[in-house]
PDB file of N, CA and C in Angstrom:
ATOM      1  N   MET B   1     -24.572  -5.911 -11.466  1.00 61.00           N
ATOM      2  CA  MET B   1     -24.669  -4.832 -12.456  1.00 61.00           C
ATOM      3  C   MET B   1     -23.592  -3.782 -12.176  1.00 61.00           C
ATOM      4  N   ALA B   2     -22.780  -3.545 -13.160  1.00 69.00           N
ATOM      5  CA  ALA B   2     -21.660  -2.630 -12.967  1.00 69.00           C
ATOM      6  C   ALA B   2     -22.129  -1.184 -12.982  1.00 69.00           C
ATOM      7  N   THR B   3     -21.489  -0.382 -12.149  1.00 83.00           N
ATOM      8  CA  THR B   3     -21.801   1.044 -12.125  1.00 83.00           C
ATOM      9  C   THR B   3     -21.139   1.709 -13.330  1.00 83.00           C
ATOM     10  N   PRO B   4     -21.640   2.856 -13.758  1.00 87.00           N
ATOM     11  CA  PRO B   4     -21.033   3.562 -14.894  1.00 87.00           C
ATOM     12  C   PRO B   4     -19.531   3.756 -14.713  1.00 87.00           C
ATOM     13  N   GLU B   5     -19.128   4.099 -13.481  1.00 91.00           N
ATOM     14  CA  GLU B   5     -17.702   4.334 -13.234  1.00 91.00           C
ATOM     15  C   GLU B   5     -16.899   3.061 -13.474  1.00 91.00           C
ATOM     16  N   THR B   6     -17.424   1.942 -12.966  1.00 90.00           N
ATOM     17  CA  THR B   6     -16.727   0.667 -13.147  1.00 90.00           C
ATOM     18  C   THR B   6     -16.656   0.307 -14.619  1.00 90.00           C
ATOM     19  N   ALA B   7     -17.753   0.523 -15.330  1.00 90.00           N
ATOM     20  CA  ALA B   7     -17.779   0.205 -16.756  1.00 90.00           C
ATOM     21  C   ALA B   7     -16.749   1.040 -17.509  1.00 90.00           C
ATOM     22  N   ILE B   8     -16.650   2.312 -17.141  1.00 91.00           N
ATOM     23  CA  ILE B   8     -15.679   3.195 -17.793  1.00 91.00           C
ATOM     24  C   ILE B   8     -14.257   2.713 -17.516  1.00 91.00           C
ATOM     25  N   LYS B   9     -13.993   2.369 -16.256  1.00 90.00           N
ATOM     26  CA  LYS B   9     -12.646   1.902 -15.910  1.00 90.00           C
ATOM     27  C   LYS B   9     -12.315   0.630 -16.672  1.00 90.00           C
ATOM     28  N   LYS B  10     -13.289  -0.276 -16.778  1.00 90.00           N
ATOM     29  CA  LYS B  10     -13.050  -1.519 -17.513  1.00 90.00           C
ATOM     30  C   LYS B  10     -12.778  -1.211 -18.976  1.00 90.00           C
ATOM     31  N   GLN B  11     -13.549  -0.266 -19.526  1.00 90.00           N
ATOM     32  CA  GLN B  11     -13.377   0.095 -20.927  1.00 90.00           C
ATOM     33  C   GLN B  11     -11.982   0.661 -21.160  1.00 90.00           C
ATOM     34  N   ILE B  12     -11.532   1.506 -20.224  1.00 87.00           N
ATOM     35  CA  ILE B  12     -10.196   2.092 -20.333  1.00 87.00           C
ATOM     36  C   ILE B  12      -9.143   0.992 -20.261  1.00 87.00           C
ATOM     37  N   ARG B  13      -9.314   0.051 -19.317  1.00 85.00           N
ATOM     38  CA  ARG B  13      -8.340  -1.022 -19.165  1.00 85.00           C
ATOM     39  C   ARG B  13      -8.291  -1.876 -20.416  1.00 85.00           C
ATOM     40  N   ASP B  14      -9.474  -2.188 -20.979  1.00 85.00           N
ATOM     41  CA  ASP B  14      -9.509  -2.986 -22.206  1.00 85.00           C
ATOM     42  C   ASP B  14      -8.817  -2.236 -23.342  1.00 85.00           C
ATOM     43  N   TYR B  15      -9.022  -0.927 -23.418  1.00 83.00           N
ATOM     44  CA  TYR B  15      -8.411  -0.116 -24.465  1.00 83.00           C
ATOM     45  C   TYR B  15      -6.891  -0.113 -24.313  1.00 83.00           C
ATOM     46  N   LEU B  16      -6.429   0.044 -23.069  1.00 81.00           N
ATOM     47  CA  LEU B  16      -4.993   0.069 -22.832  1.00 81.00           C
ATOM     48  C   LEU B  16      -4.372  -1.280 -23.157  1.00 81.00           C
ATOM     49  N   LYS B  17      -5.094  -2.366 -22.854  1.00 82.00           N
ATOM     50  CA  LYS B  17      -4.579  -3.699 -23.174  1.00 82.00           C
ATOM     51  C   LYS B  17      -4.396  -3.826 -24.677  1.00 82.00           C
ATOM     52  N   LEU B  18      -5.372  -3.341 -25.443  1.00 76.00           N
ATOM     53  CA  LEU B  18      -5.274  -3.407 -26.894  1.00 76.00           C
ATOM     54  C   LEU B  18      -4.103  -2.556 -27.372  1.00 76.00           C
ATOM     55  N   ASP B  19      -3.794  -1.512 -26.607  1.00 70.00           N
ATOM     56  CA  ASP B  19      -2.720  -0.607 -26.979  1.00 70.00           C
ATOM     57  C   ASP B  19      -1.365  -1.096 -26.472  1.00 70.00           C
ATOM     58  N   GLY B  20      -1.386  -2.198 -25.721  1.00 69.00           N
ATOM     59  CA  GLY B  20      -0.131  -2.767 -25.244  1.00 69.00           C
ATOM     60  C   GLY B  20       0.201  -2.382 -23.817  1.00 69.00           C
ATOM     61  N   TRP B  21      -0.733  -1.724 -23.125  1.00 61.00           N
ATOM     62  CA  TRP B  21      -0.494  -1.317 -21.738  1.00 61.00           C
ATOM     63  C   TRP B  21      -1.290  -2.217 -20.813  1.00 61.00           C
ATOM     64  N   PHE B  22      -0.626  -2.770 -19.797  1.00 55.00           N
ATOM     65  CA  PHE B  22      -1.318  -3.659 -18.862  1.00 55.00           C
ATOM     66  C   PHE B  22      -1.357  -3.023 -17.490  1.00 55.00           C
ATOM     67  N   VAL B  23      -2.557  -2.693 -17.040  1.00 49.00           N
ATOM     68  CA  VAL B  23      -2.709  -2.051 -15.735  1.00 49.00           C
ATOM     69  C   VAL B  23      -3.517  -2.949 -14.822  1.00 49.00           C
TER      70      VAL B  23
END
């Protein structure tokens, strides 16, 4: 079970990927 912080980081990474940024 992911912690809120991990979920947020994943969400940010997914958003950046959609925006063309790969981190």
